[in-house]
mmCIF file of C-alpha atoms and ligand atoms in Angstrom:
data_model
loop_
_atom_site.group_PDB
_atom_site.id
_atom_site.type_symbol
_atom_site.label_atom_id
_atom_site.label_comp_id
_atom_site.label_asym_id
_atom_site.label_seq_id
_atom_site.Cartn_x
_atom_site.Cartn_y
_atom_site.Cartn_z
ATOM 1 C CA UNK A 1077 11.023 -53.766 4.315
ATOM 2 C CA UNK A 1078 7.356 -53.967 3.379
ATOM 3 C CA UNK A 1079 6.483 -51.757 6.311
ATOM 4 C CA UNK A 1080 8.931 -49.095 5.163
ATOM 5 C CA UNK A 1081 7.550 -49.203 1.643
ATOM 6 C CA UNK A 1082 4.032 -48.854 3.010
ATOM 7 C CA UNK A 1083 5.117 -45.903 5.117
ATOM 8 C CA UNK A 1084 6.739 -44.167 2.152
ATOM 9 C CA UNK A 1085 3.687 -44.815 -0.011
ATOM 10 C CA UNK A 1086 1.458 -43.439 2.752
ATOM 11 C CA UNK A 1087 3.562 -40.296 3.123
ATOM 12 C CA UNK A 1088 3.582 -39.750 -0.633
ATOM 13 C CA UNK A 1089 -0.193 -40.135 -0.700
ATOM 14 C CA UNK A 1090 -0.627 -37.599 2.117
ATOM 15 C CA UNK A 1091 1.655 -35.038 0.457
ATOM 16 C CA UNK A 1092 -0.060 -35.649 -2.883
ATOM 17 C CA UNK A 1093 -3.419 -34.986 -1.238
ATOM 18 C CA UNK A 1094 -2.098 -31.875 0.496
ATOM 19 C CA UNK A 1095 -0.656 -30.565 -2.752
ATOM 20 C CA UNK A 1096 -3.843 -31.404 -4.632
ATOM 21 C CA UNK A 1097 -5.899 -29.664 -1.932
ATOM 22 C CA UNK A 1098 -3.641 -26.598 -2.104
ATOM 23 C CA UNK A 1099 -4.068 -26.591 -5.866
ATOM 24 C CA UNK A 1100 -7.803 -26.193 -5.324
ATOM 25 C CA UNK A 1101 -7.504 -23.357 -2.824
ATOM 26 C CA UNK A 1102 -8.332 -19.917 -4.165
ATOM 27 C CA UNK A 1103 -5.556 -17.340 -4.327
ATOM 28 C CA UNK A 1104 -5.793 -13.693 -5.237
ATOM 29 C CA UNK A 1105 -4.091 -10.331 -5.277
ATOM 30 C CA UNK A 1106 -5.410 -6.766 -5.291
ATOM 31 C CA UNK A 1107 -3.410 -3.561 -5.603
ATOM 32 C CA UNK A 1108 -3.914 0.189 -5.464
ATOM 33 C CA UNK A 1109 -1.882 3.095 -6.742
ATOM 34 C CA UNK A 1110 -3.563 5.861 -4.757
ATOM 35 C CA UNK A 1111 -6.975 7.524 -4.489
ATOM 36 C CA UNK A 1112 -7.929 11.115 -5.246
ATOM 37 C CA UNK A 1113 -9.238 13.557 -7.807
ATOM 38 C CA UNK A 1114 -8.676 11.349 -10.806
ATOM 39 C CA UNK A 1115 -11.155 12.209 -13.535
ATOM 40 C CA UNK A 1116 -11.123 10.979 -17.105
ATOM 41 C CA UNK A 1117 -10.484 14.552 -18.266
ATOM 42 C CA UNK A 1118 -7.400 14.856 -16.033
ATOM 43 C CA UNK A 1119 -5.504 12.125 -17.875
ATOM 44 C CA UNK A 1120 -4.443 12.031 -21.516
ATOM 45 C CA UNK A 1121 -5.125 8.717 -23.296
ATOM 46 C CA UNK A 1122 -1.362 8.043 -23.194
ATOM 47 C CA UNK A 1123 -1.209 8.664 -19.432
ATOM 48 C CA UNK A 1124 -4.222 6.440 -18.856
ATOM 49 C CA UNK A 1125 -2.603 3.619 -20.833
ATOM 50 C CA UNK A 1126 0.669 4.062 -18.967
ATOM 51 C CA UNK A 1127 -1.127 3.729 -15.599
ATOM 52 C CA UNK A 1128 -3.157 0.703 -16.690
ATOM 53 C CA UNK A 1129 -0.080 -1.019 -18.098
ATOM 54 C CA UNK A 1130 1.927 -0.451 -14.935
ATOM 55 C CA UNK A 1131 -0.937 -1.625 -12.713
ATOM 56 C CA UNK A 1132 -1.218 -4.769 -14.802
ATOM 57 C CA UNK A 1133 2.519 -5.351 -14.628
ATOM 58 C CA UNK A 1134 2.403 -5.037 -10.817
ATOM 59 C CA UNK A 1135 -0.602 -7.366 -10.563
ATOM 60 C CA UNK A 1136 1.017 -9.966 -12.765
ATOM 61 C CA UNK A 1137 4.280 -9.825 -10.808
ATOM 62 C CA UNK A 1138 2.378 -10.620 -7.614
ATOM 63 C CA UNK A 1139 0.116 -13.157 -9.303
ATOM 64 C CA UNK A 1140 3.092 -15.085 -10.706
ATOM 65 C CA UNK A 1141 4.443 -15.579 -7.179
ATOM 66 C CA UNK A 1142 1.081 -16.907 -5.973
ATOM 67 C CA UNK A 1143 0.549 -19.103 -9.024
ATOM 68 C CA UNK A 1144 3.859 -20.829 -8.379
ATOM 69 C CA UNK A 1145 2.787 -21.574 -4.816
ATOM 70 C CA UNK A 1146 4.763 -18.697 -3.285
ATOM 71 C CA UNK A 1147 3.919 -16.769 -0.114
ATOM 72 C CA UNK A 1148 1.485 -13.877 0.048
ATOM 73 C CA UNK A 1149 4.247 -11.720 1.573
ATOM 74 C CA UNK A 1150 6.459 -12.303 -1.480
ATOM 75 C CA UNK A 1151 3.539 -11.481 -3.782
ATOM 76 C CA UNK A 1152 2.835 -8.223 -1.939
ATOM 77 C CA UNK A 1153 6.482 -7.160 -2.149
ATOM 78 C CA UNK A 1154 6.764 -8.131 -5.834
ATOM 79 C CA UNK A 1155 3.711 -6.074 -6.778
ATOM 80 C CA UNK A 1156 4.717 -3.066 -4.692
ATOM 81 C CA UNK A 1157 8.292 -3.098 -6.062
ATOM 82 C CA UNK A 1158 6.972 -2.646 -9.600
ATOM 83 C CA UNK A 1159 5.065 0.464 -8.522
ATOM 84 C CA UNK A 1160 7.881 1.803 -6.323
ATOM 85 C CA UNK A 1161 10.215 1.602 -9.318
ATOM 86 C CA UNK A 1162 7.858 3.596 -11.525
ATOM 87 C CA UNK A 1163 7.744 7.420 -11.524
ATOM 88 C CA UNK A 1164 3.955 7.223 -11.993
ATOM 89 C CA UNK A 1165 3.218 6.554 -8.330
ATOM 90 C CA UNK A 1166 3.856 8.391 -5.077
ATOM 91 C CA UNK A 1167 6.182 5.743 -3.679
ATOM 92 C CA UNK A 1168 9.869 5.084 -4.282
ATOM 93 C CA UNK A 1169 10.920 6.670 -7.583
ATOM 94 C CA UNK A 1170 7.883 8.955 -7.956
ATOM 95 C CA UNK A 1171 7.644 10.071 -4.321
ATOM 96 C CA UNK A 1172 6.293 13.559 -3.616
ATOM 97 C CA UNK A 1173 8.458 16.323 -2.128
ATOM 98 C CA UNK A 1174 8.502 17.599 1.436
ATOM 99 C CA UNK A 1175 8.136 21.334 2.040
ATOM 100 C CA UNK A 1176 11.943 21.539 2.124
ATOM 101 C CA UNK A 1177 12.360 19.916 -1.270
ATOM 102 C CA UNK A 1178 13.478 16.463 -0.141
ATOM 103 C CA UNK A 1179 11.725 13.085 -0.079
ATOM 104 C CA UNK A 1180 10.774 11.103 3.035
ATOM 105 C CA UNK A 1181 9.321 7.668 2.447
ATOM 106 C CA UNK A 1182 7.091 5.457 4.607
ATOM 107 C CA UNK A 1183 6.126 1.790 4.236
ATOM 108 C CA UNK A 1184 4.727 -1.134 6.174
ATOM 109 C CA UNK A 1185 3.931 -4.807 5.755
ATOM 110 C CA UNK A 1186 1.949 -7.343 7.788
ATOM 111 C CA UNK A 1187 1.774 -11.127 7.807
ATOM 112 C CA UNK A 1188 -1.781 -12.377 8.341
ATOM 113 C CA UNK A 1189 -0.602 -15.791 9.483
ATOM 114 C CA UNK A 1190 1.366 -14.594 12.499
ATOM 115 C CA UNK A 1191 0.303 -10.939 12.824
ATOM 116 C CA UNK A 1192 3.961 -10.008 12.630
ATOM 117 C CA UNK A 1193 4.570 -6.604 11.105
ATOM 118 C CA UNK A 1194 7.360 -4.281 10.007
ATOM 119 C CA UNK A 1195 7.430 -0.598 9.108
ATOM 120 C CA UNK A 1196 9.796 2.224 8.218
ATOM 121 C CA UNK A 1197 9.011 5.916 8.429
ATOM 122 C CA UNK A 1198 10.732 9.010 7.100
ATOM 123 C CA UNK A 1199 13.513 7.194 5.260
ATOM 124 C CA UNK A 1200 15.400 9.223 2.656
ATOM 125 C CA UNK A 1201 17.763 6.853 0.913
ATOM 126 C CA UNK A 1202 15.926 3.553 0.547
ATOM 127 C CA UNK A 1203 15.014 2.728 -3.064
ATOM 128 C CA UNK A 1204 12.324 0.204 -2.079
ATOM 129 C CA UNK A 1205 11.028 0.979 1.413
ATOM 130 C CA UNK A 1206 8.680 -2.039 1.420
ATOM 131 C CA UNK A 1207 11.741 -4.331 1.325
ATOM 132 C CA UNK A 1208 13.207 -2.617 4.363
ATOM 133 C CA UNK A 1209 9.861 -2.814 6.189
ATOM 134 C CA UNK A 1210 9.915 -6.550 5.597
ATOM 135 C CA UNK A 1211 13.450 -6.805 6.967
ATOM 136 C CA UNK A 1212 12.387 -4.919 10.074
ATOM 137 C CA UNK A 1213 9.636 -7.511 10.512
ATOM 138 C CA UNK A 1214 11.765 -10.571 9.875
ATOM 139 C CA UNK A 1215 15.169 -9.513 11.040
ATOM 140 C CA UNK A 1216 14.744 -7.183 14.012
ATOM 141 C CA UNK A 1217 12.955 -7.328 17.353
ATOM 142 C CA UNK A 1218 11.035 -4.136 16.444
ATOM 143 C CA UNK A 1219 7.981 -3.226 14.413
ATOM 144 C CA UNK A 1220 8.744 0.332 13.291
ATOM 145 C CA UNK A 1221 12.068 2.057 12.616
ATOM 146 C CA UNK A 1222 12.347 5.682 11.575
ATOM 147 C CA UNK A 1223 14.709 8.109 9.839
ATOM 148 C CA UNK A 1224 18.441 7.804 10.446
ATOM 149 C CA UNK A 1225 18.048 4.727 12.639
ATOM 150 C CA UNK A 1226 16.156 2.862 9.938
ATOM 151 C CA UNK A 1227 18.908 3.721 7.450
ATOM 152 C CA UNK A 1228 21.566 2.588 9.880
ATOM 153 C CA UNK A 1229 19.731 -0.746 10.095
ATOM 154 C CA UNK A 1230 19.508 -0.841 6.288
ATOM 155 C CA UNK A 1231 23.258 -0.350 5.871
ATOM 156 C CA UNK A 1232 23.973 -3.650 7.571
ATOM 157 C CA UNK A 1233 21.513 -5.443 5.270
ATOM 158 C CA UNK A 1234 21.406 -5.970 1.527
ATOM 159 C CA UNK A 1235 19.111 -3.079 0.827
ATOM 160 C CA UNK A 1236 19.495 -0.823 -2.211
ATOM 161 C CA UNK A 1237 20.415 2.631 -0.934
ATOM 162 C CA UNK A 1238 20.314 5.654 -3.222
ATOM 163 C CA UNK A 1239 20.829 9.390 -3.086
ATOM 164 C CA UNK A 1240 17.700 11.320 -2.099
ATOM 165 C CA UNK A 1241 17.871 13.137 -5.448
ATOM 166 C CA UNK A 1242 17.118 9.837 -7.199
ATOM 167 C CA UNK A 1243 13.501 10.460 -6.265
ATOM 168 C CA UNK A 1244 13.410 13.877 -7.979
ATOM 169 C CA UNK A 1245 10.885 14.153 -10.796
ATOM 170 C CA UNK A 1246 9.756 17.183 -12.755
ATOM 171 C CA UNK A 1247 6.085 16.427 -12.213
ATOM 172 C CA UNK A 1248 6.318 16.194 -8.410
ATOM 173 C CA UNK A 1249 8.538 19.317 -8.305
ATOM 174 C CA UNK A 1250 5.783 21.281 -10.051
ATOM 175 C CA UNK A 1251 3.259 20.003 -7.492
ATOM 176 C CA UNK A 1252 5.544 21.152 -4.688
ATOM 177 C CA UNK A 1253 6.036 24.606 -6.219
ATOM 178 C CA UNK A 1254 2.258 25.037 -6.464
ATOM 179 C CA UNK A 1255 1.650 23.764 -2.941
ATOM 180 C CA UNK A 1256 4.405 25.944 -1.455
ATOM 181 C CA UNK A 1257 3.118 28.993 -3.216
ATOM 182 C CA UNK A 1258 -0.316 28.393 -1.694
ATOM 183 C CA UNK A 1259 1.031 27.588 1.758
ATOM 184 C CA UNK A 1260 3.383 30.591 1.830
ATOM 185 C CA UNK A 1261 0.633 32.928 0.652
ATOM 186 C CA UNK A 1262 -1.821 31.748 3.307
ATOM 187 C CA UNK A 1263 0.549 30.933 6.144
ATOM 188 C CA UNK A 1264 1.315 33.980 8.142
ATOM 189 C CA UNK A 1265 1.788 31.750 11.188
ATOM 190 C CA UNK A 1266 2.292 28.057 11.744
ATOM 191 C CA UNK A 1267 -1.216 27.865 13.204
ATOM 192 C CA UNK A 1268 -2.638 28.543 9.767
ATOM 193 C CA UNK A 1269 -0.661 25.661 8.360
ATOM 194 C CA UNK A 1270 -3.281 23.119 9.341
ATOM 195 C CA UNK A 1271 -6.051 24.850 7.402
ATOM 196 C CA UNK A 1272 -3.791 25.427 4.413
ATOM 197 C CA UNK A 1273 -2.652 21.823 4.266
ATOM 198 C CA UNK A 1274 -6.261 20.653 4.458
ATOM 199 C CA UNK A 1275 -7.027 22.961 1.535
ATOM 200 C CA UNK A 1276 -4.244 21.590 -0.677
ATOM 201 C CA UNK A 1277 -5.608 19.764 -3.714
ATOM 202 C CA UNK A 1278 -5.832 16.019 -3.106
ATOM 203 C CA UNK A 1279 -4.049 15.556 -6.423
ATOM 204 C CA UNK A 1280 -0.849 16.746 -4.766
ATOM 205 C CA UNK A 1281 -0.529 13.469 -2.892
ATOM 206 C CA UNK A 1282 -2.186 10.846 -5.092
ATOM 207 C CA UNK A 1283 -0.188 7.753 -5.851
ATOM 208 C CA UNK A 1284 0.495 5.837 -2.645
ATOM 209 C CA UNK A 1285 0.763 2.160 -3.517
ATOM 210 C CA UNK A 1286 -0.402 -0.970 -1.753
ATOM 211 C CA UNK A 1287 -1.116 -4.648 -2.205
ATOM 212 C CA UNK A 1288 -3.048 -7.401 -0.442
ATOM 213 C CA UNK A 1289 -2.614 -11.079 -1.274
ATOM 214 C CA UNK A 1290 -3.971 -14.509 -0.390
ATOM 215 C CA UNK A 1291 -1.698 -17.449 -1.215
ATOM 216 C CA UNK A 1292 -2.435 -21.119 -1.922
ATOM 217 C CA UNK A 1293 -1.658 -21.955 1.705
ATOM 218 C CA UNK A 1294 -4.518 -19.728 2.882
ATOM 219 C CA UNK A 1295 -2.292 -16.947 4.219
ATOM 220 C CA UNK A 1296 -3.097 -13.258 3.867
ATOM 221 C CA UNK A 1297 -0.614 -10.369 3.725
ATOM 222 C CA UNK A 1298 -0.847 -6.615 3.212
ATOM 223 C CA UNK A 1299 1.672 -3.879 2.414
ATOM 224 C CA UNK A 1300 1.707 -0.147 1.684
ATOM 225 C CA UNK A 1301 4.416 2.253 0.472
ATOM 226 C CA UNK A 1302 4.302 6.026 0.007
ATOM 227 C CA UNK A 1303 6.094 9.339 -0.259
ATOM 228 C CA UNK A 1304 3.345 10.807 1.959
ATOM 229 C CA UNK A 1305 1.866 14.235 1.303
ATOM 230 C CA UNK A 1306 3.331 17.000 -0.825
ATOM 231 C CA UNK A 1307 4.828 19.816 1.264
ATOM 232 C CA UNK A 1308 4.696 17.854 4.507
ATOM 233 C CA UNK A 1309 6.981 19.226 7.242
ATOM 234 C CA UNK A 1310 8.312 18.644 10.723
ATOM 235 C CA UNK A 1311 8.920 14.939 10.051
ATOM 236 C CA UNK A 1312 5.220 14.325 9.425
ATOM 237 C CA UNK A 1313 4.349 10.622 9.220
ATOM 238 C CA UNK A 1314 1.066 9.474 7.650
ATOM 239 C CA UNK A 1315 -0.973 6.314 8.041
ATOM 240 C CA UNK A 1316 0.926 4.154 5.544
ATOM 241 C CA UNK A 1317 3.577 2.894 7.993
ATOM 242 C CA UNK A 1318 1.130 2.705 10.892
ATOM 243 C CA UNK A 1319 -0.076 -0.862 11.421
ATOM 244 C CA UNK A 1320 -3.843 -0.791 11.923
ATOM 245 C CA UNK A 1321 -4.247 2.540 10.140
ATOM 246 C CA UNK A 1322 -2.790 2.085 6.637
ATOM 247 C CA UNK A 1323 -1.997 -1.628 6.681
ATOM 248 C CA UNK A 1324 -3.446 -4.666 8.444
ATOM 249 C CA UNK A 1325 -3.642 -8.420 7.885
ATOM 250 C CA UNK A 1326 -5.004 -11.291 9.937
ATOM 251 C CA UNK A 1327 -5.950 -14.685 8.473
ATOM 252 C CA UNK A 1328 -9.037 -14.734 10.723
ATOM 253 C CA UNK A 1329 -10.520 -11.644 9.079
ATOM 254 C CA UNK A 1330 -8.916 -9.868 6.147
ATOM 255 C CA UNK A 1331 -5.984 -7.948 4.666
ATOM 256 C CA UNK A 1332 -6.229 -4.210 4.030
ATOM 257 C CA UNK A 1333 -4.051 -1.529 2.433
ATOM 258 C CA UNK A 1334 -5.266 2.071 2.540
ATOM 259 C CA UNK A 1335 -4.666 5.287 0.654
ATOM 260 C CA UNK A 1336 -5.960 8.745 1.437
ATOM 261 C CA UNK A 1337 -5.637 11.610 3.889
ATOM 262 C CA UNK A 1338 -3.419 9.868 6.407
ATOM 263 C CA UNK A 1339 -4.350 11.854 9.488
ATOM 264 C CA UNK A 1340 -7.950 10.573 9.232
ATOM 265 C CA UNK A 1341 -6.869 7.009 8.580
ATOM 266 C CA UNK A 1342 -4.743 7.100 11.726
ATOM 267 C CA UNK A 1343 -7.466 8.659 13.888
ATOM 268 C CA UNK A 1344 -10.087 6.192 12.677
ATOM 269 C CA UNK A 1345 -7.726 3.206 12.727
ATOM 270 C CA UNK A 1346 -9.174 2.351 9.335
ATOM 271 C CA UNK A 1347 -7.476 -0.893 8.276
ATOM 272 C CA UNK A 1348 -7.856 -2.582 11.669
ATOM 273 C CA UNK A 1349 -11.417 -1.293 12.063
ATOM 274 C CA UNK A 1350 -12.475 -2.990 8.821
ATOM 275 C CA UNK A 1351 -10.940 -6.300 9.914
ATOM 276 C CA UNK A 1352 -12.454 -6.000 13.413
ATOM 277 C CA UNK A 1353 -15.926 -5.640 11.880
ATOM 278 C CA UNK A 1354 -15.290 -8.771 9.826
ATOM 279 C CA UNK A 1355 -13.958 -10.755 12.779
ATOM 280 C CA UNK A 1356 -16.270 -9.686 15.587
ATOM 281 C CA UNK A 1357 -19.466 -8.687 13.794
ATOM 282 C CA UNK A 1358 -19.268 -11.352 11.115
ATOM 283 C CA UNK A 1359 -19.684 -8.736 8.387
ATOM 284 C CA UNK A 1360 -18.580 -9.615 4.853
ATOM 285 C CA UNK A 1361 -15.303 -7.799 4.099
ATOM 286 C CA UNK A 1362 -16.899 -5.750 1.309
ATOM 287 C CA UNK A 1363 -19.699 -4.481 3.564
ATOM 288 C CA UNK A 1364 -17.290 -3.637 6.387
ATOM 289 C CA UNK A 1365 -15.005 -1.707 4.029
ATOM 290 C CA UNK A 1366 -17.903 0.176 2.394
ATOM 291 C CA UNK A 1367 -19.206 1.190 5.778
ATOM 292 C CA UNK A 1368 -15.887 2.516 7.058
ATOM 293 C CA UNK A 1369 -15.052 4.409 3.845
ATOM 294 C CA UNK A 1370 -18.497 5.914 3.211
ATOM 295 C CA UNK A 1371 -20.199 6.076 6.604
ATOM 296 C CA UNK A 1372 -17.327 6.635 9.000
ATOM 297 C CA UNK A 1373 -14.673 8.535 7.044
ATOM 298 C CA UNK A 1374 -16.655 10.568 4.543
ATOM 299 C CA UNK A 1375 -18.896 12.396 7.061
ATOM 300 C CA UNK A 1376 -15.837 13.640 8.971
ATOM 301 C CA UNK A 1377 -13.979 14.700 5.820
ATOM 302 C CA UNK A 1378 -11.595 11.762 5.492
ATOM 303 C CA UNK A 1379 -10.972 11.146 1.804
ATOM 304 C CA UNK A 1380 -9.451 7.998 0.330
ATOM 305 C CA UNK A 1381 -10.006 4.319 -0.215
ATOM 306 C CA UNK A 1382 -8.897 0.792 0.635
ATOM 307 C CA UNK A 1383 -8.285 -2.562 -0.997
ATOM 308 C CA UNK A 1384 -9.551 -5.507 1.034
ATOM 309 C CA UNK A 1385 -9.149 -9.255 0.594
ATOM 310 C CA UNK A 1386 -10.551 -11.959 2.857
ATOM 311 C CA UNK A 1387 -9.444 -15.527 3.517
ATOM 312 C CA UNK A 1388 -11.918 -16.889 0.928
ATOM 313 C CA UNK A 1389 -10.468 -14.675 -1.787
ATOM 314 C CA UNK A 1390 -13.246 -12.065 -1.827
ATOM 315 C CA UNK A 1391 -12.006 -8.662 -2.955
ATOM 316 C CA UNK A 1392 -13.437 -5.171 -2.336
ATOM 317 C CA UNK A 1393 -11.936 -1.821 -3.360
ATOM 318 C CA UNK A 1394 -14.191 1.013 -2.113
ATOM 319 C CA UNK A 1395 -13.165 4.688 -2.185
ATOM 320 C CA UNK A 1396 -14.913 8.014 -1.552
ATOM 321 C CA UNK A 1397 -12.877 10.100 -4.019
ATOM 322 C CA UNK A 1398 -13.277 10.642 -7.769
ATOM 323 C CA UNK A 1399 -11.052 7.723 -8.560
ATOM 324 C CA UNK A 1400 -8.524 5.209 -7.331
ATOM 325 C CA UNK A 1401 -5.852 3.442 -9.353
ATOM 326 C CA UNK A 1402 -6.591 -0.196 -8.641
ATOM 327 C CA UNK A 1403 -6.583 -3.738 -9.914
ATOM 328 C CA UNK A 1404 -7.122 -7.360 -8.954
ATOM 329 C CA UNK A 1405 -6.510 -10.865 -10.203
ATOM 330 C CA UNK A 1406 -7.937 -14.089 -8.772
ATOM 331 C CA UNK A 1407 -6.823 -17.678 -9.361
ATOM 332 C CA UNK A 1408 -7.410 -18.697 -12.931
ATOM 333 C CA UNK A 1409 -8.764 -15.291 -13.909
ATOM 334 C CA UNK A 1410 -7.409 -12.394 -15.906
ATOM 335 C CA UNK A 1411 -6.016 -9.134 -14.515
ATOM 336 C CA UNK A 1412 -8.569 -6.335 -14.071
ATOM 337 C CA UNK A 1413 -7.521 -2.731 -13.710
ATOM 338 C CA UNK A 1414 -9.617 0.365 -13.092
ATOM 339 C CA UNK A 1415 -9.072 4.050 -12.412
ATOM 340 C CA UNK A 1416 -12.340 5.962 -12.403
ATOM 341 C CA UNK A 1417 -15.448 5.763 -10.249
ATOM 342 C CA UNK A 1418 -17.851 4.156 -12.671
ATOM 343 C CA UNK A 1419 -15.646 1.262 -13.788
HETATM 344 N N1 LIG B 2601 -2.002 7.985 3.024
HETATM 345 C C1 LIG B 2601 -0.853 8.696 2.536
HETATM 346 C C2 LIG B 2601 -0.387 9.646 3.622
HETATM 347 O O1 LIG B 2601 -1.200 10.279 4.237
HETATM 348 C C3 LIG B 2601 -1.106 9.478 1.299
HETATM 349 C C4 LIG B 2601 -2.017 8.831 0.278
HETATM 350 O O2 LIG B 2601 -2.356 7.677 0.406
HETATM 351 O O3 LIG B 2601 -2.409 9.470 -0.676
HETATM 352 O O4 LIG B 2601 0.793 9.774 3.807
#
C-alpha cells in the first residue's frame, strides 16, 4: 500500500514539475496581413484603425490558445480564421478576383514538431481554406490537394462550403476592373502578359494573411492563406500553398509565413531558405530573414516580407516594401501591431 502511495506521489511530483516547467517556457505568436505599397497617406484614419483592430483581434485569438496551453497549430488556425473572415484581407472573405471574375484560394500549414504539412490550391468554395489545409495534413495521405479534388475531399469533412460569390467585395472588384483595363490595353498577345502582370500595382494583391506560433510545449507551427494575385489566370498558383516557399516550420530552426510576389518566393524557396540558414549556418532567425528579404530577393525584384519565429520565441518581421500589416505577442506581454515601415 505504502509503495503505491509513494508511486502516486512520485508521479504527481513529476507531472507538477513538468507543468511548472511548461509554465516557464516562452510562447509567442506573430501574424501578417500582407506586404506592399502601404503608405500612411493611402489609408484614412478609420481604415488604419480598422486594420489595427482586426490584427489585434487575430493576435489575441491565437494568443488565448497558447496561454491556455494549447497547440501552436490551433493558435495559427485561430489567428488566420479571424483574418480570413474579414473583408480587409486578401484571404477568405476579402479574396482578390481572378481575371475571369471569380476567386481561387490557396492555403498551407506546417507542424514544426513532425514536419507534417497540408495545403490546398485553387479552391473556390471553401470559406476558411486554412482549415481544409489542416485536414489535408491530418486526415489524408497527401500534402497538397487542388481545385475540384480538394473540394471533393472537403465535402466528406465538416468544412464550411460557400458559394464563390460570397467572396465578392466592391473594393476587390474595383481593383480587378483597373487591372483588367491595364492588361487588356497592353496585352496584344499572351506573351505580353508576363510584363503586364509584373507592372500591375502591388496594391492589387496586398492582404495575404499568415501566422507563426510557438506553444508552451516548445512546438512551432506556420500557416498562410491567400486569394493570390488580382487578375491571375490559367489556374495560377502562388507561393502561399507551397511548403518551403510561402510556409515552413521545423522545431530545430524556425517557423516562417511569407507574403509578396509569389513567383519569386517559389523560385527562391524563401521560407525554407531562411530556416536552412538558421539550422545549418547557425544564424539568428532575424539575421537569416533580413538577408533573404533584402539581399537575396530585393536585388532580383522580389517584393514582399516574412514573419519568423524561432524555438526560443524570438520574432522577426522584415519586408522590402513600403509596409506590411503585422503584429506579435509574446508570453506575458501585450499585443503589438504595425503597418508602416518606420514603426
Ligand atoms: N504571395 C501571394 C501570392 O503570390 C500574394 C501576396 O502575398 O501578396 O499569391
